[in-house]
Coordinates of C-alpha atoms and ligand atoms in Angstrom, one line a residue:
X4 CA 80.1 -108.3 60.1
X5 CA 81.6 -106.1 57.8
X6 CA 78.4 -104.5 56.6
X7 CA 77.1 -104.0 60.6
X8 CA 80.4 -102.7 61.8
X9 CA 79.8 -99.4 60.2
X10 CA 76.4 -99.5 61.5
X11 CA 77.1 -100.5 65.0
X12 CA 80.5 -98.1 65.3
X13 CA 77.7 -95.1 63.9
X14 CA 75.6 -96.4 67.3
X15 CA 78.5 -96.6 69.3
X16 CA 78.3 -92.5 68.9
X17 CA 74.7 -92.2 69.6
X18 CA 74.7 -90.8 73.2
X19 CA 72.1 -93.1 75.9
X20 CA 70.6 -90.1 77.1
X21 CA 69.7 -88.1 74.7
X22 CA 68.8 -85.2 76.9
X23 CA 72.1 -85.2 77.5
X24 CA 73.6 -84.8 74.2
X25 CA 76.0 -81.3 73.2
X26 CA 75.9 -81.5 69.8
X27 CA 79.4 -79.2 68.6
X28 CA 78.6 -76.2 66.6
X29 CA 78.7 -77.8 63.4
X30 CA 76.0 -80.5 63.9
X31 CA 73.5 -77.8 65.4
X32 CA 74.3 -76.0 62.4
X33 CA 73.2 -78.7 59.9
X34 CA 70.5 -79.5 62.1
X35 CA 69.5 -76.3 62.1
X36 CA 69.4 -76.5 58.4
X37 CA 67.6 -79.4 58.1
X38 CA 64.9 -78.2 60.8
X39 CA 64.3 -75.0 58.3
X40 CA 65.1 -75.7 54.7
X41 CA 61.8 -76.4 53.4
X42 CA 63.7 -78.1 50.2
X43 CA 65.5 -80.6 52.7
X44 CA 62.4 -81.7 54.6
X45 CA 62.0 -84.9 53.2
X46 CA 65.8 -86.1 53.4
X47 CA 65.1 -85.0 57.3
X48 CA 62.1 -87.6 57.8
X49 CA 64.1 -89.8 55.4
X50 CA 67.4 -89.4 58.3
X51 CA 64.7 -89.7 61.3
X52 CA 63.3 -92.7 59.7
X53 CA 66.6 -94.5 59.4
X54 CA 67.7 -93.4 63.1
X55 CA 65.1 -94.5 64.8
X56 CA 64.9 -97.7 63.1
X57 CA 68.3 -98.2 64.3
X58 CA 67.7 -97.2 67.9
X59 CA 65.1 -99.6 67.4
X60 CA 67.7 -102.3 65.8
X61 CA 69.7 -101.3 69.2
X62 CA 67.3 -102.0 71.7
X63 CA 66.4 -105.2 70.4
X64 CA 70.2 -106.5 70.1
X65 CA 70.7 -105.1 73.6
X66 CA 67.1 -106.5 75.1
X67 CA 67.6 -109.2 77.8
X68 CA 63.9 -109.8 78.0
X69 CA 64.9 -113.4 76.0
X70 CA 67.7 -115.4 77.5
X71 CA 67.6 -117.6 74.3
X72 CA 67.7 -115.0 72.5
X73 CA 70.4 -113.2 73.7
X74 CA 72.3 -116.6 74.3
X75 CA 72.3 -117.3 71.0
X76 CA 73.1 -113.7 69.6
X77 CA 76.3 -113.5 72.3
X78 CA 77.8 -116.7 70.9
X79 CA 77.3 -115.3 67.4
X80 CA 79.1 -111.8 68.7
X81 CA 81.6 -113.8 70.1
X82 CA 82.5 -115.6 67.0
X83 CA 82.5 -112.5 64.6
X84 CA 83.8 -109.9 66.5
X85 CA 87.7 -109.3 66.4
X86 CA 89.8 -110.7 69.4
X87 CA 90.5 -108.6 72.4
X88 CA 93.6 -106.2 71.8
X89 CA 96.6 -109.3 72.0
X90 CA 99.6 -107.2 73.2
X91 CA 102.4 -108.4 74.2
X92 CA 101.8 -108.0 77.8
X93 CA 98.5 -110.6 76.9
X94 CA 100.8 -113.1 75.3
X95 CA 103.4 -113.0 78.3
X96 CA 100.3 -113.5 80.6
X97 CA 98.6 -116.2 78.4
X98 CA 102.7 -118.2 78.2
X99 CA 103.2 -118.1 82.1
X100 CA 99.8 -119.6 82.7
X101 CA 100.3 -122.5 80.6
X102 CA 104.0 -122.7 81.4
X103 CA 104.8 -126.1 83.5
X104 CA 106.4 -126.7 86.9
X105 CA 108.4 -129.0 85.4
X106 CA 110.3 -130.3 82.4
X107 CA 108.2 -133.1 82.1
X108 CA 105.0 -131.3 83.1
X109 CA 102.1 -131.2 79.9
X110 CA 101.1 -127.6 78.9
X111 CA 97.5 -127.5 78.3
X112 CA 94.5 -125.6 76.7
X113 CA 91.4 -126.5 78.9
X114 CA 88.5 -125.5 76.8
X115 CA 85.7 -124.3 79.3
X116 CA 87.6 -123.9 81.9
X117 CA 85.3 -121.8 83.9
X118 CA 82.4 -124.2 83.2
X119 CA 82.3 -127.2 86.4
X120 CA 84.1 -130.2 85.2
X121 CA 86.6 -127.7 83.0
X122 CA 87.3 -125.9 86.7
X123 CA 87.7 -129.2 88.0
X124 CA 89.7 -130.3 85.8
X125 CA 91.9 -127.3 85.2
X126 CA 92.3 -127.1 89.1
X127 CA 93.6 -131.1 89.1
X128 CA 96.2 -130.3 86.1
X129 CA 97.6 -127.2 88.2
X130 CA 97.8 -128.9 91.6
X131 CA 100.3 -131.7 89.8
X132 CA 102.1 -129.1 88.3
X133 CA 100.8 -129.4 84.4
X134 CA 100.7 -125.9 83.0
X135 CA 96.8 -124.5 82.3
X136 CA 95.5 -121.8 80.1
X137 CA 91.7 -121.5 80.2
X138 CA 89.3 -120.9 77.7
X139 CA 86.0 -119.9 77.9
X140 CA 83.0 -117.8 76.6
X141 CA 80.8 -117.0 79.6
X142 CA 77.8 -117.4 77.8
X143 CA 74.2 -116.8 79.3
X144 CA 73.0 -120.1 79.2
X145 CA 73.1 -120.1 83.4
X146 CA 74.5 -117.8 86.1
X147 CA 77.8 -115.6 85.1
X148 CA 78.1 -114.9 88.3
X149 CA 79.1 -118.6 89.4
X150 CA 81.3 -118.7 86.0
X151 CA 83.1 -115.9 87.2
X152 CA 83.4 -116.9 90.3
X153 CA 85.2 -120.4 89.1
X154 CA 87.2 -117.8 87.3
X155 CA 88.5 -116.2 90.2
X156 CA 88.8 -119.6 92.0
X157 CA 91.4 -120.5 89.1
X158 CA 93.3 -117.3 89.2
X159 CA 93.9 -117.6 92.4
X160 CA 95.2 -120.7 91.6
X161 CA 98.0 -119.1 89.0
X162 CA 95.1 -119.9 85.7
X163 CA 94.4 -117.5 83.3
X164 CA 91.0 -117.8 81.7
X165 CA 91.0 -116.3 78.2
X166 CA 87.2 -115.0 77.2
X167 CA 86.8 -116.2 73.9
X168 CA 84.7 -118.2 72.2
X169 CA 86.3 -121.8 70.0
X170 CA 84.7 -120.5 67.2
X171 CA 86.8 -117.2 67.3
X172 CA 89.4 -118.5 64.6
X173 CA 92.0 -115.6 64.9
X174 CA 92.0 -115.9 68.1
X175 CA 92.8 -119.8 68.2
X176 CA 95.3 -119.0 66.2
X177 CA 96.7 -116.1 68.0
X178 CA 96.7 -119.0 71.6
X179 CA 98.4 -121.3 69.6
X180 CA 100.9 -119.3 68.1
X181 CA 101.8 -118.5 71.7
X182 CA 102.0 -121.7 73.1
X183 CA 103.2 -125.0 71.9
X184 CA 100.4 -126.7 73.7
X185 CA 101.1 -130.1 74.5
X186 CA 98.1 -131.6 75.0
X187 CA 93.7 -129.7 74.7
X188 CA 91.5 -130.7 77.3
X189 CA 88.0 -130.0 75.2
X190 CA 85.1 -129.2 78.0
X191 CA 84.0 -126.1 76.3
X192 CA 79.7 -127.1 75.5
X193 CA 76.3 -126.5 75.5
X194 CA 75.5 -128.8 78.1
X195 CA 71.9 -129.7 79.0
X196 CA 69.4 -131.9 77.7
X197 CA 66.4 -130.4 78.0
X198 CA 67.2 -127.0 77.0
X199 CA 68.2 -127.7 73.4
X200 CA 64.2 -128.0 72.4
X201 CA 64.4 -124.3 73.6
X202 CA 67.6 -123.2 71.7
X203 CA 68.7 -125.9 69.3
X204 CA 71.0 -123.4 67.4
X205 CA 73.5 -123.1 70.7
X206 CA 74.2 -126.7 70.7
X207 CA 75.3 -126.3 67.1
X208 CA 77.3 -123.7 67.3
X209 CA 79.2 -124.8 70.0
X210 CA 79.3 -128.8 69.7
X211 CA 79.9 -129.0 66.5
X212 CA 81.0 -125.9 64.8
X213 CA 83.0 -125.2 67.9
X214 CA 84.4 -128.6 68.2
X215 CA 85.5 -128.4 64.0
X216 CA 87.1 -125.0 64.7
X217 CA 89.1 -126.4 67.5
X218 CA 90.1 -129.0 65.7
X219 CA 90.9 -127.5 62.8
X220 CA 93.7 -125.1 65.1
X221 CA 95.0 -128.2 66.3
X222 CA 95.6 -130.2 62.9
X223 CA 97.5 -126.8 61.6
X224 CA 99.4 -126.9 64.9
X225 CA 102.8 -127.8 64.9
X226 CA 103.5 -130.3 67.1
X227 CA 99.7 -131.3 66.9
X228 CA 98.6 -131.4 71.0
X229 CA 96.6 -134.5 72.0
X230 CA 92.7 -133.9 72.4
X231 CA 90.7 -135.4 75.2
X232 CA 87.3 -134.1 75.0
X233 CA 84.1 -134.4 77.1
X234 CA 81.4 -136.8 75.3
X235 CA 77.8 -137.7 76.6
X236 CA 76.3 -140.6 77.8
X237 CA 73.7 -139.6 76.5
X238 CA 74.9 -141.3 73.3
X239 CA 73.8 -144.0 74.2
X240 CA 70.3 -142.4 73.8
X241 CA 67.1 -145.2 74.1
X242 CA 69.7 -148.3 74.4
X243 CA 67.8 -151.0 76.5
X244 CA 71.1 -153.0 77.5
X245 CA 72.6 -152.3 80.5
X246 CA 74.6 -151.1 81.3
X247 CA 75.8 -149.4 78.5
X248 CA 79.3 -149.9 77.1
X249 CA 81.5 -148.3 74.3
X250 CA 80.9 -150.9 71.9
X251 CA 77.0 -150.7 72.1
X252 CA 75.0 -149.1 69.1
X253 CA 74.8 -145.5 69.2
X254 CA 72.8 -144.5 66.9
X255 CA 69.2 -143.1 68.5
X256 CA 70.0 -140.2 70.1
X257 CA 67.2 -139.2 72.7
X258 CA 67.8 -134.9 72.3
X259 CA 69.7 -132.9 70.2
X260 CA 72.5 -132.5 72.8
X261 CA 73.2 -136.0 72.5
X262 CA 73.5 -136.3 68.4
X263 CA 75.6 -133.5 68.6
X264 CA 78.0 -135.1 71.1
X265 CA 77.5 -138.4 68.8
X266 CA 78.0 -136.0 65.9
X267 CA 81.3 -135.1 67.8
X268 CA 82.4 -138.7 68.4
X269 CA 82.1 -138.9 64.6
X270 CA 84.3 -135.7 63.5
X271 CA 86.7 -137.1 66.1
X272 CA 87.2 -140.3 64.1
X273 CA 87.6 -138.3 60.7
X274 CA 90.3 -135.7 62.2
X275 CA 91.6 -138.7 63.6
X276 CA 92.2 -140.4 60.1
X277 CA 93.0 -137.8 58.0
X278 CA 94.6 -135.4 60.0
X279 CA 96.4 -138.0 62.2
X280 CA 95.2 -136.1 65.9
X281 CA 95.5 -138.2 69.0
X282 CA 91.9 -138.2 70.1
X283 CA 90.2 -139.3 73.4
X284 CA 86.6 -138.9 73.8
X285 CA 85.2 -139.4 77.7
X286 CA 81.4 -140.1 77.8
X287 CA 80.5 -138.4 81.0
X288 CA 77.3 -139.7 82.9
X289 CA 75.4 -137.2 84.9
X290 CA 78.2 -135.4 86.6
X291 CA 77.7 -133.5 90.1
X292 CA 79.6 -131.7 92.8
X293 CA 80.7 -128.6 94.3
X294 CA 80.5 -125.2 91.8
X295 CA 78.2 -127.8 89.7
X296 CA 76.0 -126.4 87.1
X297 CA 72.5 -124.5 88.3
X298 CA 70.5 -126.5 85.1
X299 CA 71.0 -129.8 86.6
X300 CA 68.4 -131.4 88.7
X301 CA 70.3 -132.6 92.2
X302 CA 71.5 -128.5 92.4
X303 CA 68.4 -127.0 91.3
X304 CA 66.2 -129.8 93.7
X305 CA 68.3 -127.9 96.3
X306 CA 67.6 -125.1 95.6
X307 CA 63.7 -125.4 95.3
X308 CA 63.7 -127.6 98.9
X309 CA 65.2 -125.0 100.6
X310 CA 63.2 -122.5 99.5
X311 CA 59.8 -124.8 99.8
X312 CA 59.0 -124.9 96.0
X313 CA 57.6 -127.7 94.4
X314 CA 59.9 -129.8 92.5
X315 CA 58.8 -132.6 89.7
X316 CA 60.2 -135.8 90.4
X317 CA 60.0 -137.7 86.4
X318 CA 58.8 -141.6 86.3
X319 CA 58.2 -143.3 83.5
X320 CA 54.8 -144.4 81.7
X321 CA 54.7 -147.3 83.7
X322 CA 54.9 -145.4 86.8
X323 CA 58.9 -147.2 86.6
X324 CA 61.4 -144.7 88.4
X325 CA 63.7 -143.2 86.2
X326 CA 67.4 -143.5 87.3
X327 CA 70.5 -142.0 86.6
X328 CA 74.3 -143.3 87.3
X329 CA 75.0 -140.2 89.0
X330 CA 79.2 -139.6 88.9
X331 CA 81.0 -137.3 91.4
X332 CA 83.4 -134.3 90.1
X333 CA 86.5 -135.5 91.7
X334 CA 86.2 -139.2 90.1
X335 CA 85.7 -137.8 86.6
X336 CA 88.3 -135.6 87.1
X337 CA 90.7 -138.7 88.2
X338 CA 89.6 -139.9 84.9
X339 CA 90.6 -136.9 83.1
X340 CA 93.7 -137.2 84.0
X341 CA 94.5 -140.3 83.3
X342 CA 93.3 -140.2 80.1
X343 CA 95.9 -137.1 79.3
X344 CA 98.3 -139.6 80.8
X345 CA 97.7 -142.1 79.0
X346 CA 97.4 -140.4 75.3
X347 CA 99.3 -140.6 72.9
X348 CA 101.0 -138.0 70.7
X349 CA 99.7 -136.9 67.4
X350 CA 101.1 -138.4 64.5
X351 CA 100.9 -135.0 62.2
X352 CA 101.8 -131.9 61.9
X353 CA 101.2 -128.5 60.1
X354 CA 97.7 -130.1 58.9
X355 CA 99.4 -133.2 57.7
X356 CA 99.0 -136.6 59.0
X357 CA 102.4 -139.0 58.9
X358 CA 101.0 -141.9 60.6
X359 CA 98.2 -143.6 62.4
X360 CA 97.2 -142.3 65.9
X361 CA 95.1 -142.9 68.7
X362 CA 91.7 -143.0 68.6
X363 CA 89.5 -144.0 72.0
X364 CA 86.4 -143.9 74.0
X365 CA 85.8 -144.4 77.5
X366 CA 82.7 -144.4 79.6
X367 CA 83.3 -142.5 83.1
X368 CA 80.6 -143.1 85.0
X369 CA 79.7 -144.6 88.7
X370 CA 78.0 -147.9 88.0
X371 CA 75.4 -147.6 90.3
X372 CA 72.5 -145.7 89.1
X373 CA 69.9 -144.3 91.7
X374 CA 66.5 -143.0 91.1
X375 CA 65.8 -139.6 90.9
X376 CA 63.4 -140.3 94.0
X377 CA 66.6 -141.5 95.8
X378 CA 68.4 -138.4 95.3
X379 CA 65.9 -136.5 96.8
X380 CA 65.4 -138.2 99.9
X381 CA 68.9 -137.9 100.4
X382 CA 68.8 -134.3 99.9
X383 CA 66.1 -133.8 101.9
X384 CA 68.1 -135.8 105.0
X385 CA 71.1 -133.3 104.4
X386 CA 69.1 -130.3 104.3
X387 CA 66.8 -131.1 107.0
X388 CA 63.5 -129.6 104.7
X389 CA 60.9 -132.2 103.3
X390 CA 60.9 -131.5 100.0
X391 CA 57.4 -130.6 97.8
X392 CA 57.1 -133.4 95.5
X393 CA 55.5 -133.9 92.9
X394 CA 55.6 -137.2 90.6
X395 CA 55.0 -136.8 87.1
X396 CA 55.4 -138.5 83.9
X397 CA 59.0 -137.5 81.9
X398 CA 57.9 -135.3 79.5
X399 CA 59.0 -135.9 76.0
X400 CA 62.1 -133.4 76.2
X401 CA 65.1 -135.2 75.4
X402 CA 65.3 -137.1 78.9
X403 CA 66.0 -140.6 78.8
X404 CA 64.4 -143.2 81.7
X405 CA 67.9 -144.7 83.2
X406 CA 71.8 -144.7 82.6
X407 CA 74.4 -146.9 83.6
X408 CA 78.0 -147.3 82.4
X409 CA 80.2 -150.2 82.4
X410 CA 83.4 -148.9 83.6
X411 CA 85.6 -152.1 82.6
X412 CA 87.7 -150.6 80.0
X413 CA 88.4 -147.5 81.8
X414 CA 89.1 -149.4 84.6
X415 CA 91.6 -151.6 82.7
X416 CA 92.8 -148.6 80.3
X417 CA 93.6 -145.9 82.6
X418 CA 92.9 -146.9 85.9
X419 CA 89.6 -145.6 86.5
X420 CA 88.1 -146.5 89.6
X421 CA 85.2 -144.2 90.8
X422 CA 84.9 -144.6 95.0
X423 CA 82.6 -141.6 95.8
X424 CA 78.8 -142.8 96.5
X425 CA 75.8 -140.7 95.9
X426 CA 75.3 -140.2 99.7
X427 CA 79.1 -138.8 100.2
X428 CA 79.0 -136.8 97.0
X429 CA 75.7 -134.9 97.9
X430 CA 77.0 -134.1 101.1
X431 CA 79.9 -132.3 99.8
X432 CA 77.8 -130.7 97.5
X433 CA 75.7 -129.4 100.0
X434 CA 78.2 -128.6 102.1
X435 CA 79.4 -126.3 99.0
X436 CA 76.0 -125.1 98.5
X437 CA 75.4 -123.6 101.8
X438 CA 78.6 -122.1 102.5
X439 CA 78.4 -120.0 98.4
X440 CA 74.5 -119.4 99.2
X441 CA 73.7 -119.4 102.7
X442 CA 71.0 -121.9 103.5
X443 CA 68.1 -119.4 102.8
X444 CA 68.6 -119.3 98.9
X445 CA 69.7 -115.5 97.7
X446 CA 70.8 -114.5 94.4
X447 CA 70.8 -117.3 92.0
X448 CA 69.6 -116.3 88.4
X449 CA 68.3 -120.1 87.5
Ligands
UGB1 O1 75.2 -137.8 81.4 C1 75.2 -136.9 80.6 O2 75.7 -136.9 79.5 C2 74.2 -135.7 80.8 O3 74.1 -135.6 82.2 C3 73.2 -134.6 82.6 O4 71.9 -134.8 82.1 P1 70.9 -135.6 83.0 O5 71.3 -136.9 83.3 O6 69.5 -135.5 82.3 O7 70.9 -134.7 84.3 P2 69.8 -133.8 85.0 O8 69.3 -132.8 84.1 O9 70.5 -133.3 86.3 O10 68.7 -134.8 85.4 C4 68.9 -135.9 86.4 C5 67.7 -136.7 86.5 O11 66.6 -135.9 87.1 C6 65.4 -136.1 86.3 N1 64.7 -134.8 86.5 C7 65.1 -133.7 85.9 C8 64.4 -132.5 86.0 C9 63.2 -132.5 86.8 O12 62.6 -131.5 87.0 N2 62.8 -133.7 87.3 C10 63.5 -134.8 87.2 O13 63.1 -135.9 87.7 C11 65.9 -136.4 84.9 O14 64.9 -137.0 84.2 C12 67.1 -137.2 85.2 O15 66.8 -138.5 85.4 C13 73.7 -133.2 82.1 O16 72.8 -132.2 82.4 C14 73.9 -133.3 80.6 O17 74.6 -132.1 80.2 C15 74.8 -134.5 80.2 O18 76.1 -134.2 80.6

């Protein structure tokens, strides 16, 4: 950083339009110079060399021909350059979103918040009168557009969504400071299975290095908050028993994004013991709902039926269906909560641990898995189009055949009792769809 900040602040000066450039008296002088010395010709070729190489540098950090690309080179800008100016008019902003309604109400960092369950969720905190302060990075990975349209959704719900990136440690530090959070609601991600063949990098910088960096703001915090954080199931990676539960093996991960949520499950436990953080990890299985996420198959199946694309429906080798235990927002969300409720404080303080603290996993999921076939028929009945399918073996991209979560101690634990179906959830879903689309799809960049 510090060797390209001179660079990029020299760039920062280099006109866009050249043609449009009035150099001051002085620099047409030198150029001048430089044109007409004979002496000085070589530094000139020399100078041009080095500034064109540098436009060149500039069009290729600025290209967004490669979203990978640039996904991966935003979250690196966002974890190296300097914080946004921090005023105080920032920090009074930043303390009256996360201030309670009430004495007893939890202050809270959602991490994510304008991704969809951290909207969700920051939206369920708010309406019971918790106060929220939202975190979030807007990265490329799909549409900004719907992130900053959550965005707005949450303002207008009294939310403030910082733009930052959990890796930015000065500004972690500068939120904390702030606020004496009570409790972190960690949904901040790179989410997606598939995608982490195409940019593996992403899922490391954010699930893990992310998740130590938060971590690390909390054990220095003083009171520590309580973390609940969003998990996988796709921990539970090629498992054969069904349906899965917290005690089962996980240890073979299917894709990257599940060992790094494993990973994450296993810096949990250390913070845990040395540090003494309160820690509650939520496996989530195959979320969906309204402001969902454009990567995921039951909103981009949507998308491709109304618009009469083909989509791919995966089976497995033995022509089996594969089957997911698809879980609505607003249930997840229920178990969100509960889970805040239901932690326990922190034991440390200041990055030192006084005591044992609480350490748990839950699964969140539905309990009835459907196949993928299944979802799709009942798409096609709520959008009146006959989907283009195709049936095709799963490709070897990190997708597992089935899921299915045994709820029992969630259930027991904190209440957890899912009571959306598949059919109900779509619907609203759709309903959602249509009226932020239209029925004819328009802009949507995945
Ligand atoms: O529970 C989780 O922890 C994960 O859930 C979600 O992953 P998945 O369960 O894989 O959901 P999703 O991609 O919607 O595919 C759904 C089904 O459609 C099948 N599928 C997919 C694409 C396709 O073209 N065809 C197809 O049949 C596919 O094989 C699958 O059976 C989150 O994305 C992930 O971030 C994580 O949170």
């Amino acid at each position: 950083m510090t060797q390209l900040k001179p660079i990029l602040t020299h760039l920062d000066s280099i006109p866009s339009t050249p043609g449009k450039f009035k150099p001051d008296k002085s620099s047409t002088y030198n150029l001048y110079r430089l044109r007409f010395h004979p002496t000085l010709f070589p530094r000139f070729t020399l100078w041009s060399f080095f500034f064109i190489f540098f436009i060149v540098l500039l069009i290729f950090f600025s290209s967004p021909t490669n979203p990978t690309a640039g996904n991966s080179r935003r979250s690196l800008k966002n974890s190296l350059s300097p914080s946004p100016a921090l005023g105080p008019n920032w920090e009074h902003r930043v303390r009256a979103s996360a201030r309670p309604r009430s004495k007893t109400g939890f202050t809270v960092l959602v991490t994510g918040a304008a991704g969809f369950v951290g909207t969700h969720v920051s939206l369920g905190l708010k309406r019971r009168g918790d106060g929220v302060l939202g975190l979030d990075n807007f990265n490329q990975y799909y549409d900004i557009g719907l992130k900053k349209a959550r965005q707005g959704l949450l303002e207008r719900s009294g939310i403030m969504v910082v733009e930052g990136d959990i890796n930015d440690v000065v500004l972690l530090r500068k939120l904390f400071d702030a606020v004496a959070f009570t409790h972190v609601m960690h949904m901040a991600a790179q989410a997606g299975v598939r995608y982490a063949m195409q940019n593996s990098g992403s899922y490391v910088h954010s699930n893990i290095a992310g998740f130590v960096s938060l971590l690390e703001a909390c054990k220095m915090a003083n009171p520590q908050p309580s973390i609940v954080w969003a998990s996988s199931s796709s921990v539970y990676g090629l498992n054969s028993k069904v349906p899965f539960s917290e005690n089962d093996r996980t240890d073979q991960p299917a894709s990257l994004y599940a060992a790094t949520k494993k990973a994450g499950e296993e810096i949990a436990h250390t913070y845990n013991h040395i540090y003494g953080l309160s820690i509650t990890g939520l496996r989530f299985f195959t979320v969906y709902g309204p402001w969902g996420r454009p990567d995921m198959a039951y909103f981009f199946f949507t998308k491709d039926i109304l618009r009469g694309k083909e989509i791919k429906i995966f089976e497995t080798s033995d022509h089996g269906s594969v089957a997911r235990d698809f879980t609505y927002v607003d249930d997840v969300v229920k178990g969100c909560l509960a889970a805040l409720d239901t932690a326990k404080k922190s034991t440390g303080s200041g990055g030192k641990k006084k005591g044992a603290a609480q350490l748990r996993i839950y699964n969140l999921g539905n309990t009835k898995p459907m196949p993928v076939g299944r979802l799709v028929s009942i798409l096609e009945k709520l959008l009146k189009v006959k989907a283009k399918k195709k049936v095709i073996q799963m490709p070897r991209n990190g997708d597992v055949p089935f899921t299915h979560a045994n709820i029992t101690l969630a259930h027991t634990e904190l209440g957890y009792k899912p009571t959306t179906d598949l059919e109900m959830g779509l619907k609203k879903f759709v309903k959602w769809y249509v009226s932020y689309y239209g029925s004819k799809k328009k802009k949507s960049s995945w």
